[in-house]
Short mmCIF file of C-alpha atoms in Angstrom, two decimals:
data_model
loop_
_atom_site.label_atom_id
_atom_site.label_comp_id
_atom_site.label_asym_id
_atom_site.label_seq_id
_atom_site.Cartn_x
_atom_site.Cartn_y
_atom_site.Cartn_z
CA MET A 120 6.77 -30.06 -15.49
CA GLU A 121 5.81 -31.55 -12.11
CA VAL A 122 4.88 -28.23 -10.42
CA ASP A 123 2.73 -27.83 -7.20
CA PHE A 124 0.61 -24.37 -8.07
CA GLY A 125 -0.57 -23.97 -4.92
CA LYS A 126 3.02 -23.11 -3.85
CA LEU A 127 3.25 -20.45 -6.78
CA GLN A 128 0.57 -18.41 -5.64
CA LEU A 129 0.75 -15.52 -3.42
CA THR A 130 0.97 -16.14 -0.15
CA GLU A 131 -0.90 -12.84 0.74
CA GLU A 132 -3.14 -13.52 -2.05
CA LYS A 133 -4.63 -16.71 -0.67
CA THR A 134 -5.30 -14.75 2.53
CA LEU A 135 -7.19 -12.41 1.37
CA GLU A 136 -8.92 -15.41 -0.15
CA SER A 137 -9.33 -17.10 3.30
CA TYR A 138 -10.48 -13.49 4.51
CA PHE A 139 -13.24 -13.21 2.33
CA GLU A 140 -14.09 -17.08 2.38
CA GLU A 141 -14.69 -16.05 6.58
CA SER A 142 -16.57 -12.57 5.59
CA ILE A 143 -18.77 -13.83 3.38
CA ASN A 144 -19.20 -17.97 3.39
CA LEU A 145 -18.18 -17.53 -0.51
CA LYS A 146 -18.25 -21.20 -0.54
CA LEU A 147 -22.46 -21.15 -0.03
CA ILE A 148 -22.96 -18.56 -2.58
CA ASN A 149 -21.14 -20.38 -4.91
CA THR A 150 -22.72 -23.39 -4.05
CA LEU A 151 -26.13 -21.46 -4.60
CA ILE A 152 -24.86 -20.16 -7.77
CA VAL A 153 -23.54 -23.23 -9.24
CA ALA A 154 -26.75 -24.85 -8.32
CA LYS A 155 -28.88 -22.32 -10.72
CA GLU A 156 -26.30 -22.73 -13.35
CA LYS A 157 -26.82 -26.10 -13.47
CA GLU A 158 -30.57 -25.47 -13.20
CA ASN A 159 -31.18 -22.72 -16.23
CA PHE A 160 -27.60 -25.14 -18.42
CA ARG A 161 -28.95 -28.59 -19.75
CA GLY A 162 -26.08 -30.51 -20.94
CA ASN A 163 -23.26 -28.58 -22.35
CA GLU A 164 -25.11 -25.32 -23.36
CA LEU A 165 -21.69 -22.94 -23.21
CA SER A 166 -19.53 -25.02 -24.79
CA SER A 167 -22.12 -25.50 -27.71
CA TYR A 168 -22.64 -21.80 -28.10
CA PHE A 169 -19.24 -21.33 -28.08
CA LYS A 170 -19.01 -23.54 -30.85
CA GLY A 171 -22.17 -21.96 -32.98
CA TYR A 172 -20.32 -18.60 -33.06
CA LEU A 173 -17.04 -18.41 -32.22
CA LEU A 174 -14.23 -20.53 -33.72
CA PRO A 175 -12.87 -23.66 -31.70
CA LEU A 176 -9.23 -24.85 -31.79
CA TYR A 177 -9.51 -28.08 -33.69
CA LYS A 178 -6.43 -30.25 -34.49
CA ASP A 179 -7.74 -30.62 -38.59
CA PHE A 180 -7.08 -27.13 -38.96
CA GLY A 181 -5.66 -25.40 -35.92
CA GLY A 182 -2.48 -25.06 -37.27
CA GLU A 183 0.75 -23.85 -35.24
CA LEU A 184 -1.78 -21.98 -32.18
CA PHE A 185 -3.37 -25.47 -31.58
CA LEU A 186 0.01 -26.52 -31.46
CA LYS A 187 1.07 -24.28 -28.90
CA CYS A 188 -1.83 -24.67 -26.91
CA GLN A 189 -1.40 -28.14 -25.92
CA GLY A 190 2.17 -27.57 -26.31
CA ILE A 191 1.63 -25.72 -23.33
CA LEU A 192 -1.39 -28.26 -21.74
CA ASP A 193 1.76 -30.86 -21.98
CA ARG A 194 4.52 -28.47 -20.45
CA LEU A 195 2.10 -28.12 -17.62
CA GLU A 196 0.81 -31.17 -17.28
CA ILE A 197 -2.92 -30.55 -17.94
CA ASP A 198 -5.10 -33.16 -19.45
CA SER A 199 -6.10 -31.50 -23.20
CA SER A 200 -9.20 -32.48 -22.15
CA MET A 201 -9.73 -29.94 -19.92
CA ILE A 202 -9.53 -26.98 -21.52
CA GLU A 203 -10.90 -25.89 -24.93
CA PHE A 204 -9.81 -23.07 -26.63
CA TYR A 205 -11.49 -20.68 -28.67
CA ILE A 206 -10.99 -17.26 -31.26
CA SER A 207 -13.54 -14.80 -31.42
CA ASN A 208 -13.96 -12.12 -33.70
CA THR A 209 -13.16 -8.92 -31.71
CA PRO A 210 -10.28 -6.66 -31.80
CA GLU A 211 -10.25 -6.03 -28.21
CA PHE A 212 -6.90 -6.89 -26.92
CA ASN A 213 -8.12 -9.53 -24.97
CA CYS A 214 -7.86 -13.45 -23.77
CA SER A 215 -10.31 -14.41 -21.11
CA SER A 216 -11.28 -17.47 -18.87
CA ILE A 217 -14.18 -19.41 -17.55
CA ASN A 218 -13.75 -21.29 -14.98
CA ILE A 219 -17.21 -24.00 -15.79
CA PRO A 220 -18.75 -25.48 -12.12
CA ASP A 221 -19.32 -28.89 -13.50
CA LYS A 222 -16.21 -30.78 -13.30
CA ALA A 223 -17.48 -32.89 -15.96
CA LYS A 224 -17.04 -30.59 -18.07
CA PRO A 225 -13.83 -28.63 -19.52
CA ASP A 226 -13.14 -25.11 -18.47
CA ILE A 227 -12.67 -21.81 -21.36
CA ILE A 228 -10.49 -19.99 -22.90
CA VAL A 229 -11.03 -17.25 -25.25
CA ILE A 230 -8.39 -15.66 -27.65
CA ASN A 231 -9.45 -12.51 -29.41
CA ARG A 232 -8.63 -11.95 -32.68
CA GLY A 233 -6.56 -8.50 -32.03
CA LEU A 234 -3.93 -10.44 -29.69
CA LEU A 235 -3.67 -12.79 -32.36
CA GLU A 236 -2.80 -10.11 -35.31
CA LYS A 237 -0.22 -7.75 -32.44
CA LEU A 238 1.46 -11.07 -30.79
CA SER A 239 3.68 -13.54 -31.91
CA LEU A 240 2.97 -17.47 -31.29
CA ASP A 241 5.65 -17.32 -28.54
CA GLU A 242 4.05 -14.46 -26.60
CA MET A 243 0.76 -15.60 -27.08
CA GLU A 244 1.90 -18.86 -24.68
CA PHE A 245 2.41 -16.49 -22.06
CA VAL A 246 -0.79 -15.17 -22.22
CA ILE A 247 -2.47 -18.14 -22.44
CA GLY A 248 -0.86 -19.79 -19.70
CA HIS A 249 -1.94 -16.70 -17.35
CA GLU A 250 -5.64 -17.64 -18.37
CA ILE A 251 -5.36 -20.88 -17.53
CA GLY A 252 -3.35 -19.91 -14.20
CA HIS A 253 -7.03 -18.56 -13.17
CA ILE A 254 -8.12 -21.59 -13.89
CA LEU A 255 -5.35 -23.35 -12.04
CA PHE A 256 -6.21 -20.64 -8.96
CA GLY A 257 -10.01 -20.86 -8.79
CA HIS A 258 -9.91 -16.75 -8.93
CA SER A 259 -13.80 -16.86 -10.43
CA TYR A 260 -14.52 -18.51 -6.85
CA VAL A 261 -13.97 -15.25 -5.59
CA THR A 262 -15.13 -13.05 -8.36
CA LYS A 263 -17.90 -15.02 -9.31
CA ALA A 264 -19.51 -14.38 -5.34
CA ILE A 265 -18.27 -11.07 -4.48
CA GLN A 266 -19.94 -9.87 -7.82
CA TYR A 267 -23.11 -11.58 -7.47
CA VAL A 268 -23.41 -10.00 -3.73
CA TYR A 269 -22.58 -6.73 -5.02
CA PRO A 270 -23.16 -6.69 -9.02
CA GLU A 271 -23.32 -2.57 -9.14
CA TYR A 272 -19.05 -2.19 -7.97
CA GLU A 273 -19.02 0.93 -6.76
CA LYS A 274 -21.44 0.27 -4.07
CA LEU A 275 -18.79 -2.32 -2.35
CA PRO A 276 -18.03 -0.67 1.29
CA PRO A 277 -14.51 0.36 1.06
CA PHE A 278 -13.02 -1.51 2.92
CA LEU A 279 -13.88 -4.64 0.57
CA MET A 280 -13.21 -2.80 -2.39
CA LYS A 281 -9.42 -1.91 -0.81
CA LEU A 282 -8.74 -5.46 0.07
CA TYR A 283 -10.82 -6.88 -3.55
CA GLU A 284 -8.41 -4.88 -5.93
CA VAL A 285 -5.84 -5.78 -3.47
CA TRP A 286 -5.64 -9.31 -4.06
CA ARG A 287 -7.24 -8.40 -7.50
CA LYS A 288 -3.86 -7.38 -8.59
CA LEU A 289 -2.08 -10.25 -6.34
CA ALA A 290 -3.38 -12.96 -8.27
CA GLU A 291 -3.17 -11.37 -11.97
CA ILE A 292 0.94 -11.63 -10.58
CA SER A 293 0.37 -15.02 -9.61
CA CYS A 294 -0.96 -15.83 -13.15
CA ASP A 295 1.65 -14.39 -14.64
CA ARG A 296 4.39 -17.21 -13.01
CA ILE A 297 2.40 -19.41 -14.87
CA GLY A 298 2.77 -17.39 -18.19
CA LEU A 299 6.33 -17.74 -17.61
CA LEU A 300 5.99 -21.43 -16.64
CA ALA A 301 4.19 -21.95 -20.19
CA CYS A 302 6.49 -19.53 -22.74
CA ASN A 303 9.67 -20.63 -20.50
CA ASP A 304 11.50 -17.69 -22.12
CA TYR A 305 11.57 -14.93 -19.36
CA GLU A 306 12.13 -11.99 -22.35
CA VAL A 307 8.82 -13.07 -24.34
CA SER A 308 6.91 -12.73 -21.26
CA ILE A 309 8.40 -9.62 -20.82
CA ARG A 310 8.15 -8.74 -24.56
CA ALA A 311 4.58 -9.81 -23.91
CA LEU A 312 3.59 -7.54 -21.36
CA PHE A 313 5.63 -4.59 -23.38
CA LYS A 314 2.97 -5.53 -26.35
CA LEU A 315 -0.15 -5.81 -23.71
CA SER A 316 0.52 -2.46 -22.23
CA SER A 317 0.66 -0.46 -25.96
CA GLY A 318 -1.75 -2.75 -28.43
CA LEU A 319 1.38 -2.55 -30.92
CA GLU A 320 3.53 -4.53 -32.58
CA ASP A 321 7.28 -4.88 -32.67
CA ASN A 322 8.10 -2.25 -35.25
CA TYR A 323 7.30 0.97 -33.46
CA PHE A 324 9.87 0.05 -30.84
CA ASN A 325 13.05 -1.67 -29.87
CA LEU A 326 12.42 -4.03 -27.56
CA THR A 327 15.45 -5.53 -26.04
CA THR A 328 15.76 -6.48 -23.18
CA GLU A 329 18.29 -4.44 -21.86
CA ASN A 330 15.34 -1.68 -23.26
CA MET A 331 12.59 -3.22 -22.13
CA LEU A 332 14.34 -3.51 -17.83
CA SER A 333 15.68 -0.06 -18.38
CA ILE A 334 12.81 1.63 -19.02
CA THR A 335 10.62 -0.71 -16.15
CA GLU A 336 13.32 0.84 -13.34
CA LYS A 337 12.60 3.90 -14.61
CA ALA A 338 9.18 3.38 -14.15
CA PHE A 339 9.03 1.90 -10.73
CA GLU A 340 11.54 4.32 -9.17
CA GLU A 341 8.84 6.67 -10.19
CA MET A 342 6.19 5.17 -8.45
CA LYS A 343 8.10 4.76 -5.06
CA GLU A 344 8.68 8.70 -5.35
CA ASN A 345 4.65 9.36 -6.21
CA PRO A 346 2.62 6.04 -5.85
CA SER A 347 -0.90 5.63 -6.76
CA TYR A 348 -3.46 3.55 -6.06
CA LEU A 349 -5.88 3.07 -8.67
CA ASN A 350 -9.24 1.33 -8.94
CA ILE A 351 -7.83 -1.04 -11.89
CA SER A 352 -7.96 -4.78 -11.64
CA HIS A 353 -4.37 -5.17 -12.93
CA PRO A 354 -1.31 -4.29 -11.58
CA ALA A 355 1.03 -1.38 -13.32
CA ASN A 356 3.50 -3.03 -15.82
CA PRO A 357 6.54 -2.38 -14.02
CA LEU A 358 5.74 -4.13 -11.97
CA ARG A 359 4.18 -7.16 -12.87
CA ILE A 360 7.34 -7.57 -15.07
CA LYS A 361 9.80 -6.83 -11.64
CA ALA A 362 7.57 -9.56 -10.07
CA ILE A 363 8.12 -11.92 -13.31
CA LYS A 364 12.11 -10.91 -13.19
CA ALA A 365 12.23 -11.39 -9.50
CA PHE A 366 10.90 -15.03 -9.62
CA TYR A 367 13.12 -15.73 -12.85
CA ASN A 368 16.08 -15.06 -10.13
CA SER A 369 14.74 -16.78 -7.75
CA GLU A 370 15.51 -20.19 -5.90
CA SER A 371 11.74 -21.12 -6.86
CA TRP A 372 12.31 -20.89 -11.02
CA LYS A 373 15.73 -22.96 -10.54
CA ARG A 374 14.64 -26.01 -8.52
CA ILE A 375 11.57 -25.73 -10.87
CA SER A 376 14.24 -25.81 -13.78
CA GLU A 377 16.10 -28.55 -12.13
CA GLY A 378 12.69 -30.60 -12.00
CA LYS A 379 12.51 -30.29 -8.43
CA ASP A 380 9.96 -29.33 -5.52
CA VAL A 381 9.52 -26.13 -4.72
CA ASP A 382 10.71 -25.08 -0.73
CA LYS A 383 10.07 -21.59 1.16
CA ASP A 384 11.89 -18.62 -0.71
CA GLU A 385 12.32 -16.36 1.27
CA SER A 386 14.46 -14.26 -0.45
CA LEU A 387 11.77 -14.41 -3.55
CA GLU A 388 9.03 -13.02 -0.06
CA LYS A 389 11.46 -10.27 0.58
CA GLU A 390 11.57 -9.01 -3.26
CA MET A 391 8.31 -9.72 -4.05
CA GLU A 392 7.46 -7.43 -0.20
CA ASN A 393 9.33 -4.87 -2.03
CA ILE A 394 7.14 -4.50 -4.82
CA LYS A 395 3.48 -5.60 -3.41
CA SER A 396 4.33 -2.36 -1.35
CA HIS A 397 3.51 0.05 -4.45
CA ILE A 398 -0.40 -2.93 -4.45
CA ARG A 399 -1.48 -2.34 -0.77
CA ARG A 400 -2.32 0.95 0.17
CA ALA A 401 -0.43 3.39 2.71
CA PRO A 402 -0.69 7.31 3.34
CA LEU A 403 0.93 8.81 0.73
CA ASN A 404 2.25 12.13 2.83
CA GLU A 405 2.97 12.92 6.53
CA LEU A 406 -0.88 15.06 6.41
CA GLU A 407 -2.46 11.62 5.49
CA THR A 408 -0.64 9.31 8.28
CA LEU A 409 -1.41 12.42 10.89
CA GLU A 410 -5.32 11.92 10.36
CA LEU A 411 -5.61 8.25 10.20
CA GLN A 412 -3.84 8.46 14.11
CA PHE A 413 -6.47 10.74 14.62
CA ILE A 414 -9.34 9.81 13.34
CA SER A 415 -8.67 5.91 14.57
CA SER A 416 -7.81 7.90 17.99
CA ALA A 417 -10.50 9.96 18.21
CA GLY A 418 -13.39 6.74 17.15
CA LEU A 419 -11.64 4.32 19.24
CA ILE A 420 -12.66 7.18 21.93
CA LEU A 421 -15.90 8.27 21.08
CA MET A 422 -16.87 4.56 20.37
CA LEU A 423 -15.92 3.64 24.20
CA ALA A 424 -17.28 6.74 25.84
CA ASP A 425 -21.13 5.35 26.31
CA LYS A 426 -19.84 1.25 27.37
CA GLU A 427 -16.81 -1.23 27.36
CA GLU A 428 -17.83 -2.68 24.38
CA ILE A 429 -17.63 -1.59 20.76
CA GLU A 430 -20.51 -1.62 18.68
CA GLU A 431 -19.82 -3.64 15.07
CA LYS A 432 -21.68 -1.12 13.36
CA GLU A 433 -19.54 1.59 14.47
CA HIS A 434 -16.60 -0.65 14.00
CA THR A 435 -17.40 -1.71 10.46
CA TYR A 436 -17.96 2.38 9.58
CA LEU A 437 -14.99 3.17 11.34
CA ILE A 438 -12.83 0.67 9.66
CA ASN A 439 -14.19 1.81 6.16
CA ILE A 440 -12.84 5.17 6.61
CA LEU A 441 -9.67 4.09 7.68
CA SER A 442 -9.28 2.44 4.10
CA GLU A 443 -9.31 5.74 2.61
CA TYR A 444 -5.59 5.65 3.94
CA ILE A 445 -4.22 1.97 4.42
CA HIS A 446 -5.52 -0.96 3.29
CA TRP A 447 -5.62 -3.78 6.07
CA PRO A 448 -6.99 -0.91 8.68
CA GLN A 449 -7.58 -3.44 12.11
CA GLU A 450 -3.90 -3.65 11.60
CA TYR A 451 -3.27 -0.49 12.52
CA PHE A 452 -6.17 -0.37 14.87
CA SER A 453 -5.42 -3.07 16.89
CA THR A 454 -1.94 -1.45 17.79
CA LEU A 455 -4.19 1.91 19.38
CA THR A 456 -5.07 -0.48 22.67
CA GLU A 457 -0.87 0.35 23.01
CA GLY A 458 -0.54 3.66 24.64
CA ASP A 459 -2.74 6.82 25.80
CA VAL A 460 -5.05 7.10 22.70
CA VAL A 461 -6.19 10.07 24.20
CA LYS A 462 -2.62 11.34 23.03
CA LYS A 463 -2.12 10.26 20.22
CA MET A 464 -5.56 11.89 19.25
CA GLN A 465 -3.60 15.16 20.29
CA GLU A 466 0.11 14.60 19.05
CA ALA A 467 -1.87 14.64 15.27
CA VAL A 468 -4.32 16.43 15.51
CA LYS A 469 -1.97 20.04 16.96
CA THR A 470 0.72 19.39 13.62
CA ILE A 471 -3.00 18.63 11.49
CA LYS A 472 -3.90 22.19 12.97
CA GLU A 473 -0.69 23.76 12.18
CA LYS A 474 -0.56 22.56 8.70
CA ALA A 475 -3.42 22.25 7.56
CA PRO A 476 -6.18 23.74 9.29
CA TRP A 477 -8.68 24.02 6.67
CA LYS A 478 -9.05 19.98 7.57
CA THR A 479 -10.45 20.06 10.72
CA ARG A 480 -14.26 20.39 9.76
CA GLN A 481 -14.07 17.21 6.67
CA LEU A 482 -13.04 15.21 10.26
CA ALA A 483 -15.40 15.93 12.35
CA GLY A 484 -17.73 14.90 9.38
CA LYS A 485 -16.33 11.36 9.51
CA LEU A 486 -16.88 11.00 13.03
CA LEU A 487 -20.28 12.65 13.43
CA PRO A 488 -21.59 8.98 11.81
CA ILE A 489 -20.33 7.06 15.09
CA ILE A 490 -22.65 8.46 17.65
CA ILE A 491 -25.29 7.52 15.30
CA ARG A 492 -24.46 4.52 13.73
CA ASP A 493 -26.01 2.14 16.09
CA ASN A 494 -29.33 3.86 15.49
CA LYS A 495 -28.93 4.65 18.98
CA LEU A 496 -27.77 8.18 20.38
CA TYR A 497 -26.24 8.19 23.98
CA ASP A 498 -25.55 11.23 25.78
CA SER A 499 -22.35 11.10 26.82
CA GLU A 500 -21.47 9.51 23.00
CA VAL A 501 -23.15 13.15 21.81
CA ASN A 502 -21.28 15.11 24.52
CA THR A 503 -17.66 13.61 23.89
CA TYR A 504 -17.81 14.16 19.82
CA ILE A 505 -18.68 18.16 20.72
CA LYS A 506 -15.30 18.16 23.24
CA ILE A 507 -13.77 16.79 20.66
CA CYS A 508 -14.75 18.65 18.05
CA VAL A 509 -14.90 21.90 20.73
CA GLU A 510 -11.70 20.99 22.53
CA GLU A 511 -9.35 19.20 20.01
CA LEU A 512 -10.27 20.87 16.52
CA GLY A 513 -10.71 24.36 17.30
CA ILE A 514 -14.73 24.63 15.93
CA ASN A 515 -16.92 26.81 17.73
CA ILE A 516 -20.06 24.67 19.22
CA SER A 517 -22.98 26.28 17.55
CA GLU A 518 -21.49 25.22 13.92
CA VAL A 519 -21.28 21.80 15.75
CA VAL A 520 -24.62 21.13 17.57
CA ASP A 521 -26.54 22.61 14.19
CA SER A 522 -23.90 19.44 12.20
CA ILE A 523 -25.12 16.99 14.34
CA LEU A 524 -28.49 17.95 14.27
CA ALA A 525 -28.28 17.75 10.48
CA GLY A 526 -26.85 13.91 11.24
CA ILE A 527 -29.74 13.25 13.10
CA ARG A 528 -32.15 14.08 10.46
CA GLN A 529 -30.15 12.30 7.66
CA MET A 530 -28.69 9.41 9.02
CA TYR A 531 -30.90 8.85 12.42
CA SER A 532 -33.76 5.95 12.37
CA PRO A 533 -34.44 4.76 16.00
CA LEU A 534 -37.02 1.01 16.27
CA SER A 535 -36.43 1.27 12.14
#
């Protein structure tokens, strides 16, 4: 099966990786990390450690699982020396891949005992193929650098966290495509996903393809009515199954099955847009849409109150606030220059005050750091903030002054 795997990777996933590269300099960070890893790991220590503490899959005693693993590599046309497989004696329902920076040494896939006890060998083909996808697409290149810069996940800037969450979910969907290639069976793929989500064996369910797809469609429709954007690395199971179904029914899959090269598949891209909309953060309702409109327009007015150009620290702060409502706020923010910004602010706040007047002080609090963020206090910025709070949000001026003074004490550090 001669396939250009890069053409199967979701376009938006690659776009986000390029953004991380530009913003964080993934290449430099990875280069430094790899240099240190090579210094600390002499020879093939990681492989030797696994051989001593895990069960390596060898031809002599690996049995059917070894043959399955080798069959996957053959099907994907990957040299068998490029990946080593190990069994871990842990009940955790998981399988993982480890990318080895030294390309002279094989990458590693660890299969947990918990999976082997519940999944059939055919279903394991999908799971193992999925992990091979992480290796083929080099996902550790992104995760290693971001996790090094931000070892405590909750300390990621909100904007970066939202983009990283979207990227991780898109990466899983890309890898599911390799899982489907590996097992070459659509029904086996979705059965594997059902069992991965439950951790239970077949005898607990009536896992016919018809039943699985019916459950998926019902759950998908409910997600459309009640969207949720949880901080979870993997997309929801219905989204993964819908994505596999779309790929399996696509012209791309047909061409792969016929041994042809994959071209741009606009029909598949359109179907994927519907699925990806459940991954990207967007306003949940009219009120959130109005909050987004008010904070972005009022924020722009504040940032331009004392100068013609926007200060970078202020802009970064505002983008992080807007990411609470939308996963790619720069694109939304760029549209503000089209039309009357003051009018957009006033339209939004009018409806907010009618429908949710308790929100006004929260919105004022979100705007306050803009006038202090760059450690410079300008009369024009402070006066503009007071005007927005009093005239637009309807907050008493004494309360506004109190909040400004509290903000100065907490956030203002001139000459630091």
